[in-house]
Short mmCIF file of C-alpha atoms in Angstrom, two decimals:
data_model
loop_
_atom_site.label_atom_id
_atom_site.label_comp_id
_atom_site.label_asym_id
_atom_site.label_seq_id
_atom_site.Cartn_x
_atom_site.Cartn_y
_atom_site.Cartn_z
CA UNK A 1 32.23 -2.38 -45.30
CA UNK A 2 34.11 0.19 -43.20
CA UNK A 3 34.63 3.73 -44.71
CA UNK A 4 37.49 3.53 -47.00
CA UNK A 5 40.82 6.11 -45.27
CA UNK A 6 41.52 8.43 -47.40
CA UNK A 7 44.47 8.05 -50.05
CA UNK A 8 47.03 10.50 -49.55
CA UNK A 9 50.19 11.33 -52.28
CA UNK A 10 53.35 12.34 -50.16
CA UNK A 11 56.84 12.30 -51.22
CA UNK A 12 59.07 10.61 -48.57
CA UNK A 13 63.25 11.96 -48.26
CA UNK A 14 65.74 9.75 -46.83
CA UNK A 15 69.14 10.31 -45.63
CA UNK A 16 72.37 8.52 -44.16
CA UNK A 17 71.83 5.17 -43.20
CA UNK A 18 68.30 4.89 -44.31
CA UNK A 19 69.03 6.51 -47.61
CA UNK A 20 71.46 3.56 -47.82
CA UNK A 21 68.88 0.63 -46.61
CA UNK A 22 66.21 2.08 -49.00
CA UNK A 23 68.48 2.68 -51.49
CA UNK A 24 67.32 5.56 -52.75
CA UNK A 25 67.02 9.13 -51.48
CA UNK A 26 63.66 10.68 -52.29
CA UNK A 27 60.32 8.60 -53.16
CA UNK A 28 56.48 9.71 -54.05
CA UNK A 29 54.36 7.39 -52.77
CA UNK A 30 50.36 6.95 -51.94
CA UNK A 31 49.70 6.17 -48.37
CA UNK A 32 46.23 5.70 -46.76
CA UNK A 33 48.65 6.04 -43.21
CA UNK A 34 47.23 8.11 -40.56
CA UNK A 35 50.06 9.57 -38.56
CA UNK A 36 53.82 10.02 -39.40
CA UNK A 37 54.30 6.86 -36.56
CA UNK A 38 51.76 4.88 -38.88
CA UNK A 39 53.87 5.95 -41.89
CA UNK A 40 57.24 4.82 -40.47
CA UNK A 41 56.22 1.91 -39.55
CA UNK A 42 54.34 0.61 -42.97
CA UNK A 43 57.56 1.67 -44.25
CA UNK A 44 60.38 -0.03 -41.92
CA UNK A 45 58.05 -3.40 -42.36
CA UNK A 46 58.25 -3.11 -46.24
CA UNK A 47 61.57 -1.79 -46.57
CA UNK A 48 63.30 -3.68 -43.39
CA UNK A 49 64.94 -0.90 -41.60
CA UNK A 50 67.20 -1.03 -38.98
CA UNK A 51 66.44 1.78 -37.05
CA UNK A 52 63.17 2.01 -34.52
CA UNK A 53 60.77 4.79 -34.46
CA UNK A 54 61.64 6.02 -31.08
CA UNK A 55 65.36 6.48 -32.32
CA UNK A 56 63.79 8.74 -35.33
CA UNK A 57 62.65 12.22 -35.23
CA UNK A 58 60.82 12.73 -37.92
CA UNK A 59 59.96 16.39 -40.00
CA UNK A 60 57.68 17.37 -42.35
CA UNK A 61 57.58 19.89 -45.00
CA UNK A 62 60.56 20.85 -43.27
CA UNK A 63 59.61 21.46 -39.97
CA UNK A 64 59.99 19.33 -37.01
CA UNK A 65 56.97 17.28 -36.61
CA UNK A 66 55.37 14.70 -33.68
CA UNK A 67 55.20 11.31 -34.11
CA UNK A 68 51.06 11.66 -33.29
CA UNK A 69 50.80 14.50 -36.42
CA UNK A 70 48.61 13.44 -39.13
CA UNK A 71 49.95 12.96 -42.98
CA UNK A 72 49.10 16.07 -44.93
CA UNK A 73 48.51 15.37 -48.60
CA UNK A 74 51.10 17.05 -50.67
CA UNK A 75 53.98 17.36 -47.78
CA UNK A 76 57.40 16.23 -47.73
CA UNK A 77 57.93 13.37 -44.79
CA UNK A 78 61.77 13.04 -43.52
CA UNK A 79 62.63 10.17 -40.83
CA UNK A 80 65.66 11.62 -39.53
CA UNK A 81 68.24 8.95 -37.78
CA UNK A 82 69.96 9.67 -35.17
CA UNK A 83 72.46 12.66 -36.08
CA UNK A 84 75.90 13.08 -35.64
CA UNK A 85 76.67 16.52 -36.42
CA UNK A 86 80.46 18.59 -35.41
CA UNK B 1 70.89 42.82 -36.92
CA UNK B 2 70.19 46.26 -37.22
CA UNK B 3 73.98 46.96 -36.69
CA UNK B 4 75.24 46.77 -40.05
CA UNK B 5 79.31 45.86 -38.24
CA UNK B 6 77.69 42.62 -36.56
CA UNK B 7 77.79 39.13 -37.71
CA UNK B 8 74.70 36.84 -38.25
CA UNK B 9 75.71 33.59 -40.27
CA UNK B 10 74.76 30.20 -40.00
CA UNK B 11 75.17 28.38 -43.09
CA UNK B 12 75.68 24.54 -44.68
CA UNK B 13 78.97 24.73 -46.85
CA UNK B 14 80.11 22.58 -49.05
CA UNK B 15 82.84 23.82 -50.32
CA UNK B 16 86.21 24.86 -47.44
CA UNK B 17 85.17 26.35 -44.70
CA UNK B 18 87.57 29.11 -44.75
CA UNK B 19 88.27 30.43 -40.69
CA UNK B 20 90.59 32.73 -41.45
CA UNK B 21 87.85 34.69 -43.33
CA UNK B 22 85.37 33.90 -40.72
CA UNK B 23 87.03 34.86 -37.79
CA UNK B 24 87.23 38.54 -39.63
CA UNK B 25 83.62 38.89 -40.24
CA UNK B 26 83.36 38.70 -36.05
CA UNK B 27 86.15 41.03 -35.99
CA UNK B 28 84.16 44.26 -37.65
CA UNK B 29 82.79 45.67 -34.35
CA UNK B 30 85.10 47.30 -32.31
CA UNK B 31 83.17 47.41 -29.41
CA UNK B 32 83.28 43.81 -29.42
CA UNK B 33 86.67 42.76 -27.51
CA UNK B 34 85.90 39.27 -26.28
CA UNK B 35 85.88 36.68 -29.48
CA UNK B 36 85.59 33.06 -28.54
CA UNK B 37 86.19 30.65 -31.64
CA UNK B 38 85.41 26.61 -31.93
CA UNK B 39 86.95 24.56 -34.84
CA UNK B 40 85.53 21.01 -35.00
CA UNK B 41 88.72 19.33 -37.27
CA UNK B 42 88.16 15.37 -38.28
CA UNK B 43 90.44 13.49 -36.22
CA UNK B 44 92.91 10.58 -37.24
CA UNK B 45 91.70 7.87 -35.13
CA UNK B 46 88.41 7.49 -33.73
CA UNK B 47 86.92 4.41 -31.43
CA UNK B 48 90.59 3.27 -31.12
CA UNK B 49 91.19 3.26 -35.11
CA UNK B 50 92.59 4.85 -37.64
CA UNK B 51 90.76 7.09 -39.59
CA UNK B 52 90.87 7.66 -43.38
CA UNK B 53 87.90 9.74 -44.27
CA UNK B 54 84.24 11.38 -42.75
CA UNK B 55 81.10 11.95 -45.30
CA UNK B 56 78.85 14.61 -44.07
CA UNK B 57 75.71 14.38 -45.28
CA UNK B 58 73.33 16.64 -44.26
CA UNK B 59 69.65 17.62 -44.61
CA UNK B 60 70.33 21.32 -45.22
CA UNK B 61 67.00 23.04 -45.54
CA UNK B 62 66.16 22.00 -42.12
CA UNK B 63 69.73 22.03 -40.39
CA UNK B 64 70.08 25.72 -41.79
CA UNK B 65 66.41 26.70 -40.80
CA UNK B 66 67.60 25.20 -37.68
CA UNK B 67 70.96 26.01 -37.08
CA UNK B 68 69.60 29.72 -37.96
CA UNK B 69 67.34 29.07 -34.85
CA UNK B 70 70.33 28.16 -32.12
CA UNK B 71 72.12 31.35 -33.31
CA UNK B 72 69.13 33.33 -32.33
CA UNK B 73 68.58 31.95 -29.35
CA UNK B 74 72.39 32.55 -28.16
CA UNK B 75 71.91 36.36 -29.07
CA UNK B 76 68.99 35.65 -26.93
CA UNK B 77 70.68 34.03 -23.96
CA UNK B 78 74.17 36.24 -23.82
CA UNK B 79 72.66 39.43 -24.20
CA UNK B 80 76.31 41.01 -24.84
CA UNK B 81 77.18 38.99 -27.38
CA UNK B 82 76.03 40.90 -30.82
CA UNK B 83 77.59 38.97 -33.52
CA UNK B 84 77.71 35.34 -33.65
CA UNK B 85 78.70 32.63 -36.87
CA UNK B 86 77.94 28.96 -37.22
CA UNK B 87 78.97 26.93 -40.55
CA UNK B 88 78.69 23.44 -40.83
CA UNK B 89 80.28 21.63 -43.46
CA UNK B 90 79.25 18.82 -46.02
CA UNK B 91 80.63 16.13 -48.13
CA UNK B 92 83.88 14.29 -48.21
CA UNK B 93 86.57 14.90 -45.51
CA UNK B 94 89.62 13.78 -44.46
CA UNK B 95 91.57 13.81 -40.86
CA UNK B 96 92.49 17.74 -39.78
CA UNK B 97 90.12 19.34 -42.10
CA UNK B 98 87.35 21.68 -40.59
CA UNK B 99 84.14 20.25 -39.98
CA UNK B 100 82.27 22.92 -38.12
CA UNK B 101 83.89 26.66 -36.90
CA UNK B 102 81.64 28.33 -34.06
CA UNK B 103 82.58 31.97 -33.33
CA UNK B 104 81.08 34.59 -31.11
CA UNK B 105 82.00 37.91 -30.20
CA UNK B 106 81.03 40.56 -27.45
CA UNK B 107 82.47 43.20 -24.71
CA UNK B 108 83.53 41.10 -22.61
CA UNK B 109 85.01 37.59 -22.46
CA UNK B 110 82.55 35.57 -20.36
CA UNK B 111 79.14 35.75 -22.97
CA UNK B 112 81.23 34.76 -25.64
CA UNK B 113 82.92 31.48 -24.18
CA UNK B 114 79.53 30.83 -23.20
CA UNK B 115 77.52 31.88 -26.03
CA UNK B 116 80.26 30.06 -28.59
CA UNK B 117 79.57 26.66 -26.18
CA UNK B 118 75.94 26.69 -26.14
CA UNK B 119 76.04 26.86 -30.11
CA UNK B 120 78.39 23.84 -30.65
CA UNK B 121 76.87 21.85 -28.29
CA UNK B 122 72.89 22.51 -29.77
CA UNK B 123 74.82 22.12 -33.25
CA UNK B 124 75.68 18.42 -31.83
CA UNK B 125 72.63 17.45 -30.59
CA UNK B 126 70.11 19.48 -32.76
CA UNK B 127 70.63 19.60 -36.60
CA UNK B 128 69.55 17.03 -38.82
CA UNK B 129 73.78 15.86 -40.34
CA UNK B 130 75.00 12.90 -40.18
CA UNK B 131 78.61 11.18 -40.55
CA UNK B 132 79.95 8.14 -42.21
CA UNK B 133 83.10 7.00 -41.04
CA UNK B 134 85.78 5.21 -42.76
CA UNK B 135 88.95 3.22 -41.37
CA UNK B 136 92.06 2.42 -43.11
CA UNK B 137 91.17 -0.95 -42.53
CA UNK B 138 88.18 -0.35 -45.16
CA UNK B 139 85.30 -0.60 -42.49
CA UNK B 140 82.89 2.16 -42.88
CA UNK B 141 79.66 3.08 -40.51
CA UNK B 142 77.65 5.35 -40.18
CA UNK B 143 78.98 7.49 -36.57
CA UNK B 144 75.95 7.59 -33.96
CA UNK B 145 73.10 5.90 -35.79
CA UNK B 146 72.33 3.10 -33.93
CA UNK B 147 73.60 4.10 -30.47
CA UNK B 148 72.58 7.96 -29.60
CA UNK B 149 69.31 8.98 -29.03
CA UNK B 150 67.07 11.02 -31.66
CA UNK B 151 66.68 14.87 -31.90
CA UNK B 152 64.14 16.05 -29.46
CA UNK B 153 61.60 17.48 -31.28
CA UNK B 154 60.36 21.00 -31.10
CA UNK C 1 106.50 18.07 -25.10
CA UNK C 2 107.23 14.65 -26.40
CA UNK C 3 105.19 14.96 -29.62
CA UNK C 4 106.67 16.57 -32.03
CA UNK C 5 103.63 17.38 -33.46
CA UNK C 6 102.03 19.25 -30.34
CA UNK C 7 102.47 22.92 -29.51
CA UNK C 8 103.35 24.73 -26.49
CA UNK C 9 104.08 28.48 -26.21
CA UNK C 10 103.98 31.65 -24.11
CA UNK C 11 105.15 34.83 -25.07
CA UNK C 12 105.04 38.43 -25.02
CA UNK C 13 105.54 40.62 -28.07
CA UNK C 14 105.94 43.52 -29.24
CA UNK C 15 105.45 43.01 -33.02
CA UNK C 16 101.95 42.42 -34.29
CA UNK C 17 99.94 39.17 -33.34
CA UNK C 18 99.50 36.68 -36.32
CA UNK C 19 96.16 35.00 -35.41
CA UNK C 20 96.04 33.16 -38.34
CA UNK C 21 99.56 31.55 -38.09
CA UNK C 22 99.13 30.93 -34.59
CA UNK C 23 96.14 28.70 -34.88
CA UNK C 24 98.13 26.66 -37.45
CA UNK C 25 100.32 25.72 -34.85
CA UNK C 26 97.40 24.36 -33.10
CA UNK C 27 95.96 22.53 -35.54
CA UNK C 28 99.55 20.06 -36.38
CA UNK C 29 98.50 16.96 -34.28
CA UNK C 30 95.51 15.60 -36.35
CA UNK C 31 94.37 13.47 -33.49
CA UNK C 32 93.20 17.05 -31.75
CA UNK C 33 89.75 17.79 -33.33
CA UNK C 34 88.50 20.31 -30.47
CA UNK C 35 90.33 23.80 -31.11
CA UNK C 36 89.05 26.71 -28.94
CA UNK C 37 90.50 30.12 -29.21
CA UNK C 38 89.96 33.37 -27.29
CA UNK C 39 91.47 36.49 -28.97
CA UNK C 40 91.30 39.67 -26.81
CA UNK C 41 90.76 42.94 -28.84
CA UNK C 42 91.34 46.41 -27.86
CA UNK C 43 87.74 47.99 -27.93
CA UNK C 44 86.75 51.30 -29.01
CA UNK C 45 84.83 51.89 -25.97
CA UNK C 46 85.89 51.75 -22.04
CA UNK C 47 83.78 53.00 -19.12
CA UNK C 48 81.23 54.97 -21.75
CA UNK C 49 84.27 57.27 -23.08
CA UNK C 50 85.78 56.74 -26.80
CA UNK C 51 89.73 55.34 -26.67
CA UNK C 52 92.31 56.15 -28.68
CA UNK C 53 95.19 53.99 -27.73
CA UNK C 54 95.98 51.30 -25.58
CA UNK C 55 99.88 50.54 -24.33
CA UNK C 56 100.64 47.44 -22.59
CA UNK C 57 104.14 47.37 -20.55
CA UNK C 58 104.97 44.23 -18.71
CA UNK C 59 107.26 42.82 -16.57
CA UNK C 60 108.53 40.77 -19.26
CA UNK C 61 110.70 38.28 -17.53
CA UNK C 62 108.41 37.35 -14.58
CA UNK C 63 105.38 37.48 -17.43
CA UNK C 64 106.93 34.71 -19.77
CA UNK C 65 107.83 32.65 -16.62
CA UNK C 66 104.45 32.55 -14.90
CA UNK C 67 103.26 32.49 -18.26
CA UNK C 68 104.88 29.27 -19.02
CA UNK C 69 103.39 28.17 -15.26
CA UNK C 70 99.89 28.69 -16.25
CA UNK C 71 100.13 26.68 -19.52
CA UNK C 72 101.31 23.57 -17.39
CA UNK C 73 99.08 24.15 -14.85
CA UNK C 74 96.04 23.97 -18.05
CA UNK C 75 98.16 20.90 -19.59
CA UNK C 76 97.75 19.00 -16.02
CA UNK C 77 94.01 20.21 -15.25
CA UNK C 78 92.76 18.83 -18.61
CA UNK C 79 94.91 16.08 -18.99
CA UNK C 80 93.25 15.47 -22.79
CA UNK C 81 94.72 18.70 -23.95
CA UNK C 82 97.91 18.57 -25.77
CA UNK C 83 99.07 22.02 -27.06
CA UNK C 84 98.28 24.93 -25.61
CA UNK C 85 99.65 29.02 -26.86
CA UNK C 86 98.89 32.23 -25.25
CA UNK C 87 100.79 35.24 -26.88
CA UNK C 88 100.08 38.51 -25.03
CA UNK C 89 101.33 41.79 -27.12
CA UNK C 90 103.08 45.08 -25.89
CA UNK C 91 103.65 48.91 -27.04
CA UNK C 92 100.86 50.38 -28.50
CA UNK C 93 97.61 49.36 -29.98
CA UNK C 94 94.23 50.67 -31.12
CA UNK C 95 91.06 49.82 -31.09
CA UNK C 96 90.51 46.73 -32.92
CA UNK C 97 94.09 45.35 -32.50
CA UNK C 98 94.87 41.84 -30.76
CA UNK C 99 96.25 42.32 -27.57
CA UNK C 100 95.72 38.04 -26.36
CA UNK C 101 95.60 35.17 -28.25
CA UNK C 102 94.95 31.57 -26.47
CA UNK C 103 94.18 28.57 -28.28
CA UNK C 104 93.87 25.06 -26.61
CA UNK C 105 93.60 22.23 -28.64
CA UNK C 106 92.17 18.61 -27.27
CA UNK C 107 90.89 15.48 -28.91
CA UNK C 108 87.01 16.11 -27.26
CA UNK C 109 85.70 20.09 -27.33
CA UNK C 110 84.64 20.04 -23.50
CA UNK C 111 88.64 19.81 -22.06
CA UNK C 112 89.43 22.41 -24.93
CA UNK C 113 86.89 24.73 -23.61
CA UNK C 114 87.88 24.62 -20.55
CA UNK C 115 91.79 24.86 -20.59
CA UNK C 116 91.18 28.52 -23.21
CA UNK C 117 89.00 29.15 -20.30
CA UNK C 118 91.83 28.59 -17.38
CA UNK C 119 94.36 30.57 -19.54
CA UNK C 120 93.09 33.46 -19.89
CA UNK C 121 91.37 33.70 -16.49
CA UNK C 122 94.88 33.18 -15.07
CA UNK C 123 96.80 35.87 -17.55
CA UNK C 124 94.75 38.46 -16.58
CA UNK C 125 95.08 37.82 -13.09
CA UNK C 126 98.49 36.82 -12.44
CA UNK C 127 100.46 38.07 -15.40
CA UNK C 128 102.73 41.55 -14.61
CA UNK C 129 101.25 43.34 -17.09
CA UNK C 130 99.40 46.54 -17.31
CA UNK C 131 97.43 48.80 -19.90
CA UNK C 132 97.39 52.75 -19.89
CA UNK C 133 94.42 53.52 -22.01
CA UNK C 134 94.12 57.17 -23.42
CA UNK C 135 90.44 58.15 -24.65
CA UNK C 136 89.74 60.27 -27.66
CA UNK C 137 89.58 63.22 -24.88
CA UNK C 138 93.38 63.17 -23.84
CA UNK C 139 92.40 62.06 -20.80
CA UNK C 140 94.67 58.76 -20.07
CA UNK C 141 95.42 56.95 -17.07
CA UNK C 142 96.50 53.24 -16.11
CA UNK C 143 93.85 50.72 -15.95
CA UNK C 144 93.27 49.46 -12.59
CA UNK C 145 95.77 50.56 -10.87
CA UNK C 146 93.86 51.50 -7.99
CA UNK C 147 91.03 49.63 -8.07
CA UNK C 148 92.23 45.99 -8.12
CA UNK C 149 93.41 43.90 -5.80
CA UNK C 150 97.23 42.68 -6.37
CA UNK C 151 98.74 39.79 -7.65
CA UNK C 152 98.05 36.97 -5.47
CA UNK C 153 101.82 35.97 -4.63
CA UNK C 154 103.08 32.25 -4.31
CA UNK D 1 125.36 52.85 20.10
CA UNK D 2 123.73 49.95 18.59
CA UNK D 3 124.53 47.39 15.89
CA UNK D 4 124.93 49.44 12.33
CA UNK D 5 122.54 47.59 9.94
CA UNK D 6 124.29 46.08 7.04
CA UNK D 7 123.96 47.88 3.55
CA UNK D 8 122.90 46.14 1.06
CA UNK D 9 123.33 46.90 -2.66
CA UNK D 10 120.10 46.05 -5.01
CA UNK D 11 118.63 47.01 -8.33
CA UNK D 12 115.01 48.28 -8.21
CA UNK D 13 112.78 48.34 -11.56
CA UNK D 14 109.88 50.17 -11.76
CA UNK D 15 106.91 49.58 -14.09
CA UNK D 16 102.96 51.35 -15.54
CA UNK D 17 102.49 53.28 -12.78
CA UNK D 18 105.35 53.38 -9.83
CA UNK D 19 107.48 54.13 -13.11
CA UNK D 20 105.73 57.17 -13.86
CA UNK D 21 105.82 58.73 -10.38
CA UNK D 22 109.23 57.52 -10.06
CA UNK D 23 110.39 59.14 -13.21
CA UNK D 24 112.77 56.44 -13.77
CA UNK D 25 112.71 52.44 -14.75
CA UNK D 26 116.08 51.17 -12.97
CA UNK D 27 117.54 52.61 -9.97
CA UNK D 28 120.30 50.90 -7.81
CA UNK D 29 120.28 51.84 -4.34
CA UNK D 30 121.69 51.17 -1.14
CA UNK D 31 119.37 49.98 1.76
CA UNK D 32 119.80 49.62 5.56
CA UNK D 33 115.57 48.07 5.52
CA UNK D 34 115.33 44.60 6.15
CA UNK D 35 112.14 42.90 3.96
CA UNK D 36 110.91 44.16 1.36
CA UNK D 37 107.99 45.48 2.95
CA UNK D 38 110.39 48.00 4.64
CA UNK D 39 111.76 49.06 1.71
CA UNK D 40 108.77 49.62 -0.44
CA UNK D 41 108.02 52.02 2.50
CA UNK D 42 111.08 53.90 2.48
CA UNK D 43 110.71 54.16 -1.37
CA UNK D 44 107.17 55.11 -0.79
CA UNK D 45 107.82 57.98 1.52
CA UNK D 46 110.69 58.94 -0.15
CA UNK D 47 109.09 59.43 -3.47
CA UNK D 48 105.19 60.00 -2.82
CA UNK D 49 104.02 56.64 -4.42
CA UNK D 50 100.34 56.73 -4.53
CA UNK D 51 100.49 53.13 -4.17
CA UNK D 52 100.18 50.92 -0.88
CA UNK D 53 101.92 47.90 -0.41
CA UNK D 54 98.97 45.89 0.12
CA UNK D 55 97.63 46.98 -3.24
CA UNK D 56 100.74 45.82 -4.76
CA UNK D 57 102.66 42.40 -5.38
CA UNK D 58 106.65 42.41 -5.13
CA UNK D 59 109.55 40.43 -6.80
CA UNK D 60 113.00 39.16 -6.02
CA UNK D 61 114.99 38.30 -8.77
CA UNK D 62 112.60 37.68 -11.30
CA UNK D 63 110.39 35.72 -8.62
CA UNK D 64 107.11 36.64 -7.31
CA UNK D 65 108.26 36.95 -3.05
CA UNK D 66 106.69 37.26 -0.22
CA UNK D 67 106.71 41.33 1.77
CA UNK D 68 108.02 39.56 4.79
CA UNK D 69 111.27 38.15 2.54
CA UNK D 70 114.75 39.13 3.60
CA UNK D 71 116.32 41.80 1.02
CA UNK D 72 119.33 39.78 -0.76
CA UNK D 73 122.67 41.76 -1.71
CA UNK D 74 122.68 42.40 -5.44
CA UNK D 75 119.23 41.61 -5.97
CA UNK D 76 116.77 42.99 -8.45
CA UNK D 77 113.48 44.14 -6.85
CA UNK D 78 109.58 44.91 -8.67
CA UNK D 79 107.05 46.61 -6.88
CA UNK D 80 104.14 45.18 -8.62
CA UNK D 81 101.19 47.68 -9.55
CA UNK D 82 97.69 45.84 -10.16
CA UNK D 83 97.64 43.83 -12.89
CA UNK D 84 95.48 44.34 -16.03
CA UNK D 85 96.62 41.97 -18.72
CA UNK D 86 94.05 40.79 -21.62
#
């Protein structure tokens, strides 16, 4: 049996259109997801969202963040859709 | 700003943006004779339609973080240009109400047009709002989300 | 104009420059959500010495009509903008009054940008006016009036 | 003897400057010089103007003209000083 990843409690913010597919606007969840990519994308599958990664930014704890960065437990995650400010 | 007459302001409103008031914080420096002023106003019609109402929604601790961030870096770019306001607004809007006033003020003319442009256009492309339009007809989308490209990350 | 609801307007004047009342003219047609406005103010500082007073004289006649000339000329450059206003004052002013106000207003920012830009380029070039500043020394004398080059003629 | 040049009556305005050393806004005068460039020069020597006419712009009737125009009877002439509107 392989090493088990570890189990990490984040709380996940949405906004605009997928604030409106998730239904919601703020979730805490448990992920065992490596990267913010790995995140998103256990996410879009379970949820169905429209919107591809590589149309997201995505931030966390407020900051800008890369796709690559790993999930730090505790943080706030934002997938941020294309924006449309002005 | 160590000058205590200059203007730093970059702010996520959502109550009126008020640019009468606005346009006299740039206006306390004296020295400053060049003020170059952007209002972004919802439009009637948009995509060939007519419009009866934007929703801004924004994420505002980044967008301000962020929209803090262009400011400085126009103060950075136009070195002339020594007082400089950005606020965005939020919520529900409806055609000829301000959206977003950009102001900037120096000496001279020339870093201000420039320094006023830079900020809109990084305010476009750069902080984390987002608007949902709706028609007359009753059709409502979200402007931008499926089509334009995501925020280049830092 | 054949909208009623678009603005056009040059004009010199001597009373005091409503900025505020002036960019509600701009802002009528609410299919024109890009408003850029330059306002030229009289600063307290001019070639390192302290000023008192400005006074602008013009040539008001030939002012108004190539005043006019340079707002059509921006109206057929930037084909998307549909009101334009420059108001240029006269007599005396001090530091911190408005001496220019031009506001161009366009359904996109860029063309908006751009026409403020023409204006004002072209009223301080072309436009018969002229400034006799007086610093907080008594020393006075006519701003350019040597230096520059003249009015390129037609 | 040779042909007498006609007189013409015309209205000169001065402004910033060229009013100043003129000491006067409006003058009507009678002129013998043909363009406008040869009357700026009589004016000029006549009164000290510190001005050259290449430094300067000139009007006709509320119309920006060119030196080499033709003086017209009853017209209103502007010496232009360098502009510095804004």
């Amino acid at each position: 049996m392989s090493a088990q990843a570890p189990i990490k409690h984040i709380k996940v913010r949405y906004f605009a259109l997928l604030r409106e597919e998730r239904g919601l606007d703020l979730e805490e969840i448990d992920t065992t997801a490596h990267t913010l990519e790995q995140l998103y994308k256990e996410l879009a599958n379970r949820y169905r969202f429209s919107l591809e990664a590589n149309s997201l930014a995505v931030s966390q704890d407020d900051n800008f963040a890369a796709w690559g960065d790993s999930i730090k437990d505790g943080s706030t995650i934002v997938f941020i859709p294309p924006v449309a400010g002005g | 700003m160590t000058n205590i007459d200059t203007s730093f302001n970059f702010e996520i409103r959502k109550s009126k943006i008020d640019a009468q008031s606005l346009s006299e914080d740039l206006r306390t420096d004296k020295g400053l004779g060049g003020i170059v002023i952007f209002e972004g106003r919802v439009r009637n019609q948009s995509e060939g339609k007519e419009v009866l109402k934007l929703e801004y929604e924004s994420y505002k601790e980044l967008a301000e973080s962020e929209g803090k961030k262009i400011l400085k870096e126009a103060l950075a770019k136009y070195a002339q240009v020594k007082s400089v306001i950005c606020i965005h607004g939020e919520g529900e809007m409806e055609p000829g109400d301000l959206a977003v006033w950009v102001g900037a003020a120096s000496p001279h003319r020339d870093e201000a047009f420039q320094a006023c442009r830079y900020v809109i256009e990084a305010v476009k492309h750069r902080l984390p709002i987002w608007k949902k339009e709706t028609f007359k007809t009753g059709e409502a989308h979200w402007v931008n989300c499926r089509e334009h490209h995501a925020i280049p990350c830092n």
